[in-house]
């Protein structure tokens, strides 16, 4: 179920020009979810895993902010104002929405909304004037869930997969970002890669 909800969050993120997701209206009740979520989400998620788009990567949990920075810089280069992505651990799926906006004062603001289906109708939102300032994955976890043991072991684990979600005509704009750090793989990273059906992927890992 988590992968269906996370994918729908990505779809809603890209369907709305404002980048807003109707969490209260469509994610708060069983009836709202049933009406809002199409049956074909399962097949769509499988297709996304089997055919991962450009920019798909595995990232160390404590380097999560670094991959957000990579995406923000590419968005600026390609003049994208918003994008979304699935964030996949070994046993769970979440989502993230990135947005670049201009403040009334004319300053650039980078906004990250992190969505965990365990907190179904809320998202953790951060904004900054420097896109290189975002932190680890754990800093984005809902505060009511952050200290639960299984959240630490299964969600804030060693690494997560990032699967960008953009309209098909824009997907190529995230290609060729695989020239970053490539230290040796860990067992959990290999497991995620096998789950995601791809081996040649960008890596960000802490070097012990």
Short mmCIF file of N, CA and C in Angstrom, two decimals, residues 17-183:
data_model
loop_
_atom_site.label_atom_id
_atom_site.label_comp_id
_atom_site.label_asym_id
_atom_site.label_seq_id
_atom_site.Cartn_x
_atom_site.Cartn_y
_atom_site.Cartn_z
N UNK A 17 0.05 22.66 -11.04
CA UNK A 17 1.07 23.65 -11.40
C UNK A 17 1.65 24.32 -10.17
N UNK A 18 0.86 24.40 -9.11
CA UNK A 18 1.35 25.03 -7.89
C UNK A 18 2.22 24.10 -7.07
N UNK A 19 2.26 22.82 -7.41
CA UNK A 19 3.04 21.86 -6.65
C UNK A 19 2.38 21.43 -5.36
N UNK A 20 1.09 21.75 -5.19
CA UNK A 20 0.38 21.40 -3.97
C UNK A 20 -0.32 20.05 -4.13
N UNK A 21 -0.35 19.27 -3.06
CA UNK A 21 -0.99 17.96 -3.05
C UNK A 21 -2.20 18.03 -2.12
N UNK A 22 -3.37 17.53 -2.54
CA UNK A 22 -4.59 17.64 -1.72
C UNK A 22 -4.61 16.63 -0.57
N UNK A 23 -3.68 16.78 0.37
CA UNK A 23 -3.54 15.80 1.46
C UNK A 23 -4.79 15.75 2.34
N UNK A 24 -5.29 16.89 2.75
CA UNK A 24 -6.46 16.90 3.64
C UNK A 24 -7.70 16.37 2.93
N UNK A 25 -7.88 16.76 1.67
CA UNK A 25 -9.09 16.39 0.95
C UNK A 25 -9.10 14.93 0.53
N UNK A 26 -7.96 14.42 0.07
CA UNK A 26 -7.94 13.11 -0.60
C UNK A 26 -7.15 12.03 0.13
N UNK A 27 -6.38 12.38 1.16
CA UNK A 27 -5.54 11.40 1.83
C UNK A 27 -5.95 11.17 3.29
N UNK A 28 -7.03 11.79 3.75
CA UNK A 28 -7.36 11.76 5.18
C UNK A 28 -8.33 10.67 5.58
N UNK A 29 -9.13 10.17 4.65
CA UNK A 29 -10.15 9.19 5.00
C UNK A 29 -10.11 8.01 4.03
N UNK A 30 -10.59 6.84 4.45
CA UNK A 30 -10.66 5.70 3.52
C UNK A 30 -11.48 6.02 2.28
N UNK A 31 -12.55 6.80 2.46
CA UNK A 31 -13.39 7.15 1.31
C UNK A 31 -12.64 8.06 0.34
N UNK A 32 -11.92 9.04 0.89
CA UNK A 32 -11.16 9.94 0.04
C UNK A 32 -10.09 9.22 -0.74
N UNK A 33 -9.39 8.30 -0.07
CA UNK A 33 -8.34 7.52 -0.74
C UNK A 33 -8.95 6.64 -1.82
N UNK A 34 -10.07 5.99 -1.51
CA UNK A 34 -10.70 5.10 -2.48
C UNK A 34 -11.13 5.85 -3.74
N UNK A 35 -11.63 7.05 -3.57
CA UNK A 35 -12.09 7.83 -4.71
C UNK A 35 -10.94 8.43 -5.50
N UNK A 36 -9.85 8.74 -4.82
CA UNK A 36 -8.76 9.49 -5.46
C UNK A 36 -7.71 8.59 -6.10
N UNK A 37 -7.56 7.36 -5.59
CA UNK A 37 -6.47 6.49 -6.02
C UNK A 37 -6.95 5.49 -7.06
N UNK A 38 -6.43 5.54 -8.29
CA UNK A 38 -6.87 4.61 -9.34
C UNK A 38 -6.30 3.21 -9.13
N UNK A 39 -7.00 2.21 -9.66
CA UNK A 39 -6.58 0.82 -9.50
C UNK A 39 -5.26 0.52 -10.20
N UNK A 40 -4.95 1.28 -11.25
CA UNK A 40 -3.76 0.96 -12.04
C UNK A 40 -2.46 1.44 -11.40
N UNK A 41 -2.49 1.98 -10.19
CA UNK A 41 -1.27 2.45 -9.53
C UNK A 41 -0.25 1.32 -9.35
N UNK A 42 -0.72 0.13 -9.04
CA UNK A 42 0.20 -0.99 -8.83
C UNK A 42 0.99 -1.28 -10.09
N UNK A 43 0.32 -1.30 -11.23
CA UNK A 43 1.00 -1.55 -12.49
C UNK A 43 1.93 -0.40 -12.85
N UNK A 44 1.51 0.82 -12.57
CA UNK A 44 2.36 1.98 -12.84
C UNK A 44 3.64 1.94 -12.01
N UNK A 45 3.52 1.53 -10.75
CA UNK A 45 4.70 1.44 -9.89
C UNK A 45 5.64 0.36 -10.41
N UNK A 46 5.09 -0.79 -10.77
CA UNK A 46 5.92 -1.87 -11.32
C UNK A 46 6.65 -1.42 -12.58
N UNK A 47 5.97 -0.68 -13.43
CA UNK A 47 6.60 -0.18 -14.66
C UNK A 47 7.73 0.78 -14.34
N UNK A 48 7.54 1.60 -13.30
CA UNK A 48 8.57 2.55 -12.90
C UNK A 48 9.81 1.82 -12.39
N UNK A 49 9.60 0.73 -11.65
CA UNK A 49 10.72 -0.05 -11.13
C UNK A 49 11.43 -0.80 -12.26
N UNK A 50 10.67 -1.36 -13.17
CA UNK A 50 11.25 -2.14 -14.27
C UNK A 50 11.96 -1.26 -15.28
N UNK A 51 11.51 -0.03 -15.43
CA UNK A 51 12.11 0.90 -16.39
C UNK A 51 12.47 2.20 -15.68
N UNK A 52 13.46 2.15 -14.79
CA UNK A 52 13.79 3.35 -13.99
C UNK A 52 14.22 4.51 -14.88
N UNK A 53 13.72 5.70 -14.62
CA UNK A 53 14.02 6.86 -15.45
C UNK A 53 15.41 7.42 -15.19
N UNK A 54 15.89 8.31 -16.06
CA UNK A 54 17.17 8.99 -15.82
C UNK A 54 17.16 9.67 -14.45
N UNK A 55 18.30 9.64 -13.78
CA UNK A 55 18.41 10.23 -12.46
C UNK A 55 18.16 9.26 -11.33
N UNK A 56 17.71 8.04 -11.65
CA UNK A 56 17.50 7.02 -10.62
C UNK A 56 18.82 6.70 -9.93
N UNK A 57 18.81 6.60 -8.61
CA UNK A 57 20.06 6.42 -7.88
C UNK A 57 19.82 5.73 -6.55
N UNK A 58 20.90 5.30 -5.94
CA UNK A 58 20.89 4.82 -4.56
C UNK A 58 21.78 5.77 -3.76
N UNK A 59 21.27 6.23 -2.62
CA UNK A 59 21.98 7.26 -1.85
C UNK A 59 22.05 6.84 -0.39
N UNK A 60 23.19 7.09 0.25
CA UNK A 60 23.32 6.85 1.69
C UNK A 60 22.35 7.76 2.43
N UNK A 61 21.71 7.24 3.46
CA UNK A 61 20.71 8.01 4.19
C UNK A 61 21.27 9.32 4.74
N UNK A 62 22.51 9.29 5.20
CA UNK A 62 23.08 10.52 5.75
C UNK A 62 23.57 11.47 4.66
N UNK A 63 23.50 11.06 3.39
CA UNK A 63 23.86 11.92 2.27
C UNK A 63 22.62 12.36 1.49
N UNK A 64 21.44 12.17 2.08
CA UNK A 64 20.20 12.46 1.37
C UNK A 64 20.15 13.91 0.89
N UNK A 65 20.60 14.83 1.73
CA UNK A 65 20.60 16.24 1.34
C UNK A 65 21.47 16.52 0.14
N UNK A 66 22.52 15.73 -0.04
CA UNK A 66 23.42 15.95 -1.17
C UNK A 66 22.76 15.62 -2.49
N UNK A 67 21.96 14.54 -2.52
CA UNK A 67 21.29 14.22 -3.77
C UNK A 67 20.18 15.22 -4.05
N UNK A 68 19.55 15.77 -3.01
CA UNK A 68 18.58 16.84 -3.22
C UNK A 68 19.26 18.04 -3.87
N UNK A 69 20.46 18.35 -3.42
CA UNK A 69 21.23 19.45 -4.01
C UNK A 69 21.52 19.20 -5.48
N UNK A 70 21.90 17.96 -5.81
CA UNK A 70 22.16 17.60 -7.21
C UNK A 70 20.92 17.84 -8.06
N UNK A 71 19.77 17.40 -7.56
CA UNK A 71 18.53 17.58 -8.31
C UNK A 71 18.17 19.06 -8.44
N UNK A 72 18.32 19.82 -7.37
CA UNK A 72 18.00 21.25 -7.44
C UNK A 72 18.88 21.97 -8.46
N UNK A 73 20.17 21.66 -8.46
CA UNK A 73 21.07 22.31 -9.42
C UNK A 73 20.69 21.93 -10.85
N UNK A 74 20.32 20.68 -11.07
CA UNK A 74 19.89 20.27 -12.41
C UNK A 74 18.57 20.95 -12.79
N UNK A 75 17.66 21.07 -11.84
CA UNK A 75 16.40 21.76 -12.10
C UNK A 75 16.65 23.20 -12.53
N UNK A 76 17.57 23.87 -11.84
CA UNK A 76 17.88 25.25 -12.22
C UNK A 76 18.47 25.31 -13.62
N UNK A 77 19.37 24.40 -13.92
CA UNK A 77 20.00 24.38 -15.24
C UNK A 77 18.97 24.17 -16.34
N UNK A 78 17.99 23.29 -16.08
CA UNK A 78 17.00 22.94 -17.10
C UNK A 78 15.71 23.76 -16.97
N UNK A 79 15.73 24.73 -16.04
CA UNK A 79 14.58 25.62 -15.85
C UNK A 79 13.30 24.87 -15.44
N UNK A 80 13.47 23.88 -14.58
CA UNK A 80 12.33 23.18 -13.99
C UNK A 80 11.98 23.84 -12.66
N UNK A 81 10.72 24.05 -12.40
CA UNK A 81 10.31 24.66 -11.13
C UNK A 81 9.96 23.63 -10.07
N UNK A 82 9.56 22.42 -10.50
CA UNK A 82 9.24 21.39 -9.51
C UNK A 82 9.40 20.00 -10.09
N UNK A 83 9.67 19.05 -9.21
CA UNK A 83 9.77 17.65 -9.58
C UNK A 83 9.40 16.81 -8.36
N UNK A 84 9.22 15.53 -8.57
CA UNK A 84 8.92 14.61 -7.48
C UNK A 84 9.74 13.35 -7.66
N UNK A 85 9.81 12.54 -6.61
CA UNK A 85 10.56 11.28 -6.69
C UNK A 85 10.05 10.31 -5.64
N UNK A 86 10.10 9.02 -5.97
CA UNK A 86 9.87 7.96 -5.00
C UNK A 86 11.16 7.79 -4.19
N UNK A 87 11.03 7.62 -2.88
CA UNK A 87 12.16 7.33 -2.00
C UNK A 87 11.92 5.92 -1.44
N UNK A 88 12.76 4.98 -1.81
CA UNK A 88 12.49 3.57 -1.53
C UNK A 88 13.56 2.95 -0.63
N UNK A 89 13.13 2.47 0.54
CA UNK A 89 14.02 1.65 1.36
C UNK A 89 13.77 0.20 0.99
N UNK A 90 14.38 -0.74 1.70
CA UNK A 90 14.20 -2.14 1.34
C UNK A 90 12.76 -2.61 1.51
N UNK A 91 12.04 -2.05 2.51
CA UNK A 91 10.69 -2.54 2.80
C UNK A 91 9.63 -1.45 2.79
N UNK A 92 9.97 -0.27 2.34
CA UNK A 92 9.02 0.84 2.45
C UNK A 92 9.21 1.78 1.27
N UNK A 93 8.14 2.51 0.92
CA UNK A 93 8.21 3.52 -0.13
C UNK A 93 7.66 4.83 0.39
N UNK A 94 8.36 5.91 0.10
CA UNK A 94 7.97 7.25 0.49
C UNK A 94 8.07 8.14 -0.74
N UNK A 95 7.95 9.44 -0.58
CA UNK A 95 8.04 10.34 -1.73
C UNK A 95 8.60 11.68 -1.28
N UNK A 96 9.15 12.40 -2.25
CA UNK A 96 9.66 13.74 -1.98
C UNK A 96 9.28 14.65 -3.14
N UNK A 97 8.95 15.88 -2.81
CA UNK A 97 8.61 16.88 -3.83
C UNK A 97 9.58 18.05 -3.69
N UNK A 98 10.19 18.46 -4.78
CA UNK A 98 11.13 19.58 -4.79
C UNK A 98 10.53 20.72 -5.59
N UNK A 99 10.69 21.91 -5.08
CA UNK A 99 10.14 23.08 -5.77
C UNK A 99 11.10 24.26 -5.63
N UNK A 100 11.28 24.98 -6.72
CA UNK A 100 12.06 26.22 -6.71
C UNK A 100 11.08 27.37 -6.95
N UNK A 101 11.08 28.33 -6.04
CA UNK A 101 10.13 29.44 -6.17
C UNK A 101 10.82 30.76 -5.87
N UNK A 102 10.19 31.82 -6.27
CA UNK A 102 10.69 33.16 -6.01
C UNK A 102 9.85 33.81 -4.91
N UNK A 103 10.51 34.39 -3.92
CA UNK A 103 9.81 35.07 -2.85
C UNK A 103 9.35 36.45 -3.34
N UNK A 104 8.43 37.10 -2.62
CA UNK A 104 8.02 38.46 -3.00
C UNK A 104 9.19 39.43 -3.07
N UNK A 105 10.25 39.14 -2.32
CA UNK A 105 11.44 40.01 -2.34
C UNK A 105 12.37 39.69 -3.50
N UNK A 106 12.00 38.69 -4.32
CA UNK A 106 12.82 38.34 -5.48
C UNK A 106 13.93 37.36 -5.20
N UNK A 107 13.92 36.74 -4.02
CA UNK A 107 14.94 35.75 -3.68
C UNK A 107 14.50 34.35 -4.10
N UNK A 108 15.47 33.51 -4.43
CA UNK A 108 15.17 32.12 -4.78
C UNK A 108 15.04 31.30 -3.51
N UNK A 109 13.99 30.48 -3.46
CA UNK A 109 13.73 29.64 -2.30
C UNK A 109 13.59 28.20 -2.76
N UNK A 110 14.26 27.29 -2.04
CA UNK A 110 14.22 25.87 -2.37
C UNK A 110 13.35 25.17 -1.32
N UNK A 111 12.32 24.49 -1.79
CA UNK A 111 11.33 23.89 -0.89
C UNK A 111 11.33 22.37 -1.07
N UNK A 112 11.45 21.65 0.04
CA UNK A 112 11.39 20.19 0.03
C UNK A 112 10.20 19.75 0.88
N UNK A 113 9.32 18.95 0.29
CA UNK A 113 8.23 18.33 1.04
C UNK A 113 8.45 16.83 1.03
N UNK A 114 8.64 16.25 2.20
CA UNK A 114 8.91 14.81 2.31
C UNK A 114 7.66 14.12 2.81
N UNK A 115 7.25 13.08 2.10
CA UNK A 115 5.99 12.40 2.42
C UNK A 115 6.22 10.95 2.78
N UNK A 116 5.75 10.57 3.96
CA UNK A 116 5.79 9.18 4.43
C UNK A 116 4.35 8.71 4.59
N UNK A 117 3.91 7.68 3.86
CA UNK A 117 2.53 7.21 3.96
C UNK A 117 2.11 6.79 5.37
N UNK A 118 3.06 6.53 6.27
CA UNK A 118 2.70 6.21 7.65
C UNK A 118 2.03 7.40 8.35
N UNK A 119 2.32 8.61 7.89
CA UNK A 119 1.61 9.81 8.35
C UNK A 119 0.80 10.29 7.14
N UNK A 120 -0.32 9.63 6.90
CA UNK A 120 -0.96 9.62 5.58
C UNK A 120 -1.32 11.00 5.05
N UNK A 121 -1.81 11.90 5.89
CA UNK A 121 -2.30 13.17 5.36
C UNK A 121 -1.43 14.37 5.74
N UNK A 122 -0.16 14.11 6.03
CA UNK A 122 0.77 15.20 6.33
C UNK A 122 2.09 14.99 5.60
N UNK A 123 2.81 16.06 5.41
CA UNK A 123 4.15 16.00 4.83
C UNK A 123 5.06 16.91 5.64
N UNK A 124 6.33 16.55 5.72
CA UNK A 124 7.32 17.38 6.41
C UNK A 124 7.90 18.34 5.38
N UNK A 125 7.83 19.64 5.66
CA UNK A 125 8.21 20.65 4.68
C UNK A 125 9.35 21.51 5.22
N UNK A 126 10.39 21.64 4.40
CA UNK A 126 11.51 22.52 4.73
C UNK A 126 11.76 23.46 3.55
N UNK A 127 12.21 24.65 3.85
CA UNK A 127 12.61 25.57 2.78
C UNK A 127 13.91 26.25 3.18
N UNK A 128 14.70 26.60 2.16
CA UNK A 128 16.00 27.21 2.41
C UNK A 128 16.37 28.10 1.24
N UNK A 129 17.26 29.04 1.50
CA UNK A 129 17.77 29.90 0.43
C UNK A 129 19.01 29.30 -0.21
N UNK A 130 19.53 28.23 0.40
CA UNK A 130 20.71 27.54 -0.14
C UNK A 130 20.33 26.07 -0.34
N UNK A 131 20.34 25.60 -1.57
CA UNK A 131 19.91 24.23 -1.83
C UNK A 131 20.94 23.19 -1.39
N UNK A 132 22.11 23.64 -0.96
CA UNK A 132 23.13 22.72 -0.46
C UNK A 132 23.04 22.52 1.06
N UNK A 133 22.00 23.05 1.68
CA UNK A 133 21.94 23.06 3.14
C UNK A 133 21.05 21.98 3.75
N UNK A 134 20.43 21.14 2.93
CA UNK A 134 19.53 20.12 3.46
C UNK A 134 20.30 18.95 4.05
N UNK A 135 19.70 18.29 5.05
CA UNK A 135 20.42 17.29 5.83
C UNK A 135 20.10 15.85 5.48
N UNK A 136 20.26 14.99 6.47
CA UNK A 136 20.11 13.54 6.29
C UNK A 136 18.64 13.17 6.11
N UNK A 137 18.41 11.93 5.72
CA UNK A 137 17.04 11.43 5.56
C UNK A 137 16.28 11.53 6.87
N UNK A 138 16.94 11.21 7.98
CA UNK A 138 16.25 11.20 9.27
C UNK A 138 15.68 12.57 9.63
N UNK A 139 16.31 13.63 9.16
CA UNK A 139 15.82 14.97 9.48
C UNK A 139 14.49 15.28 8.80
N UNK A 140 14.11 14.46 7.82
CA UNK A 140 12.85 14.68 7.11
C UNK A 140 11.71 13.80 7.63
N UNK A 141 12.01 12.88 8.54
CA UNK A 141 10.99 11.96 9.03
C UNK A 141 10.05 12.69 10.00
N UNK A 142 8.77 12.41 9.89
CA UNK A 142 7.77 12.98 10.79
C UNK A 142 8.21 12.79 12.24
N UNK A 143 8.17 13.86 13.02
CA UNK A 143 8.72 13.84 14.38
C UNK A 143 8.03 12.79 15.26
N UNK A 144 6.76 12.50 15.00
CA UNK A 144 6.04 11.50 15.80
C UNK A 144 6.49 10.08 15.47
N UNK A 145 7.15 9.90 14.33
CA UNK A 145 7.61 8.58 13.92
C UNK A 145 9.11 8.39 14.08
N UNK A 146 9.84 9.50 14.18
CA UNK A 146 11.29 9.47 14.04
C UNK A 146 12.01 8.57 15.05
N UNK A 147 11.47 8.44 16.25
CA UNK A 147 12.17 7.67 17.29
C UNK A 147 11.67 6.23 17.43
N UNK A 148 10.74 5.83 16.58
CA UNK A 148 10.26 4.45 16.62
C UNK A 148 11.35 3.53 16.06
N UNK A 149 11.58 2.42 16.72
CA UNK A 149 12.70 1.55 16.36
C UNK A 149 12.65 1.08 14.92
N UNK A 150 11.47 0.63 14.45
CA UNK A 150 11.41 0.10 13.08
C UNK A 150 11.61 1.20 12.04
N UNK A 151 11.27 2.45 12.41
CA UNK A 151 11.53 3.56 11.49
C UNK A 151 13.03 3.75 11.32
N UNK A 152 13.75 3.67 12.44
CA UNK A 152 15.21 3.83 12.38
C UNK A 152 15.87 2.71 11.59
N UNK A 153 15.38 1.49 11.76
CA UNK A 153 16.05 0.34 11.12
C UNK A 153 15.58 0.10 9.70
N UNK A 154 14.32 0.37 9.39
CA UNK A 154 13.78 0.04 8.08
C UNK A 154 13.67 1.23 7.14
N UNK A 155 13.53 2.43 7.67
CA UNK A 155 13.40 3.62 6.82
C UNK A 155 14.70 4.40 6.80
N UNK A 156 15.19 4.77 7.98
CA UNK A 156 16.47 5.50 8.05
C UNK A 156 17.59 4.48 8.08
N UNK A 157 17.58 3.56 7.17
CA UNK A 157 18.60 2.51 7.11
C UNK A 157 19.83 3.05 6.39
N UNK A 158 20.70 2.18 5.99
CA UNK A 158 21.97 2.62 5.42
C UNK A 158 21.79 3.43 4.13
N UNK A 159 20.83 3.03 3.31
CA UNK A 159 20.66 3.73 2.03
C UNK A 159 19.23 3.60 1.54
N UNK A 160 18.87 4.46 0.60
CA UNK A 160 17.55 4.41 -0.03
C UNK A 160 17.72 4.61 -1.53
N UNK A 161 16.75 4.12 -2.27
CA UNK A 161 16.71 4.37 -3.71
C UNK A 161 15.89 5.61 -4.00
N UNK A 162 16.31 6.38 -4.99
CA UNK A 162 15.58 7.57 -5.42
C UNK A 162 15.16 7.35 -6.87
N UNK A 163 13.86 7.40 -7.14
CA UNK A 163 13.34 7.20 -8.49
C UNK A 163 12.59 8.46 -8.90
N UNK A 164 13.18 9.32 -9.74
CA UNK A 164 12.52 10.57 -10.12
C UNK A 164 11.19 10.32 -10.83
N UNK A 165 10.27 11.25 -10.63
CA UNK A 165 8.99 11.20 -11.33
C UNK A 165 8.77 12.54 -12.02
N UNK A 166 8.92 12.53 -13.34
CA UNK A 166 8.70 13.71 -14.17
C UNK A 166 7.83 13.32 -15.35
N UNK A 167 7.15 14.27 -15.98
CA UNK A 167 6.46 13.95 -17.23
C UNK A 167 7.44 13.34 -18.23
N UNK A 168 6.95 12.45 -19.06
CA UNK A 168 7.81 11.72 -19.98
C UNK A 168 8.67 12.65 -20.84
N UNK A 169 8.09 13.76 -21.25
CA UNK A 169 8.84 14.68 -22.12
C UNK A 169 9.94 15.42 -21.39
N UNK A 170 9.95 15.37 -20.06
CA UNK A 170 10.99 16.04 -19.27
C UNK A 170 11.98 15.08 -18.64
N UNK A 171 11.70 13.78 -18.68
CA UNK A 171 12.52 12.81 -17.95
C UNK A 171 13.99 12.86 -18.35
N UNK A 172 14.26 13.12 -19.64
CA UNK A 172 15.65 13.13 -20.12
C UNK A 172 16.48 14.25 -19.49
N UNK A 173 15.83 15.24 -18.91
CA UNK A 173 16.55 16.38 -18.34
C UNK A 173 17.39 15.99 -17.12
N UNK A 174 17.15 14.80 -16.56
CA UNK A 174 17.93 14.34 -15.41
C UNK A 174 19.00 13.33 -15.80
N UNK A 175 19.24 13.16 -17.10
CA UNK A 175 20.24 12.19 -17.55
C UNK A 175 21.66 12.72 -17.33
N UNK A 176 22.61 11.81 -17.34
CA UNK A 176 24.04 12.14 -17.26
C UNK A 176 24.42 12.83 -15.95
N UNK A 177 23.81 12.42 -14.85
CA UNK A 177 24.26 12.94 -13.56
C UNK A 177 24.98 11.84 -12.78
N UNK A 178 25.53 10.88 -13.51
CA UNK A 178 26.17 9.72 -12.88
C UNK A 178 27.69 9.89 -12.76
N UNK A 179 28.15 11.14 -12.71
CA UNK A 179 29.59 11.38 -12.62
C UNK A 179 29.98 11.85 -11.22
N UNK A 180 29.25 11.37 -10.20
CA UNK A 180 29.51 11.78 -8.83
C UNK A 180 30.29 10.69 -8.10
N UNK A 181 30.27 10.71 -6.76
CA UNK A 181 31.02 9.75 -5.95
C UNK A 181 30.57 8.33 -6.22
N UNK A 182 31.51 7.42 -6.35
CA UNK A 182 31.18 6.02 -6.57
C UNK A 182 32.05 5.10 -5.71
N UNK A 183 31.98 5.20 -4.39
CA UNK A 183 32.71 4.27 -3.52
C UNK A 183 32.14 2.86 -3.63
#
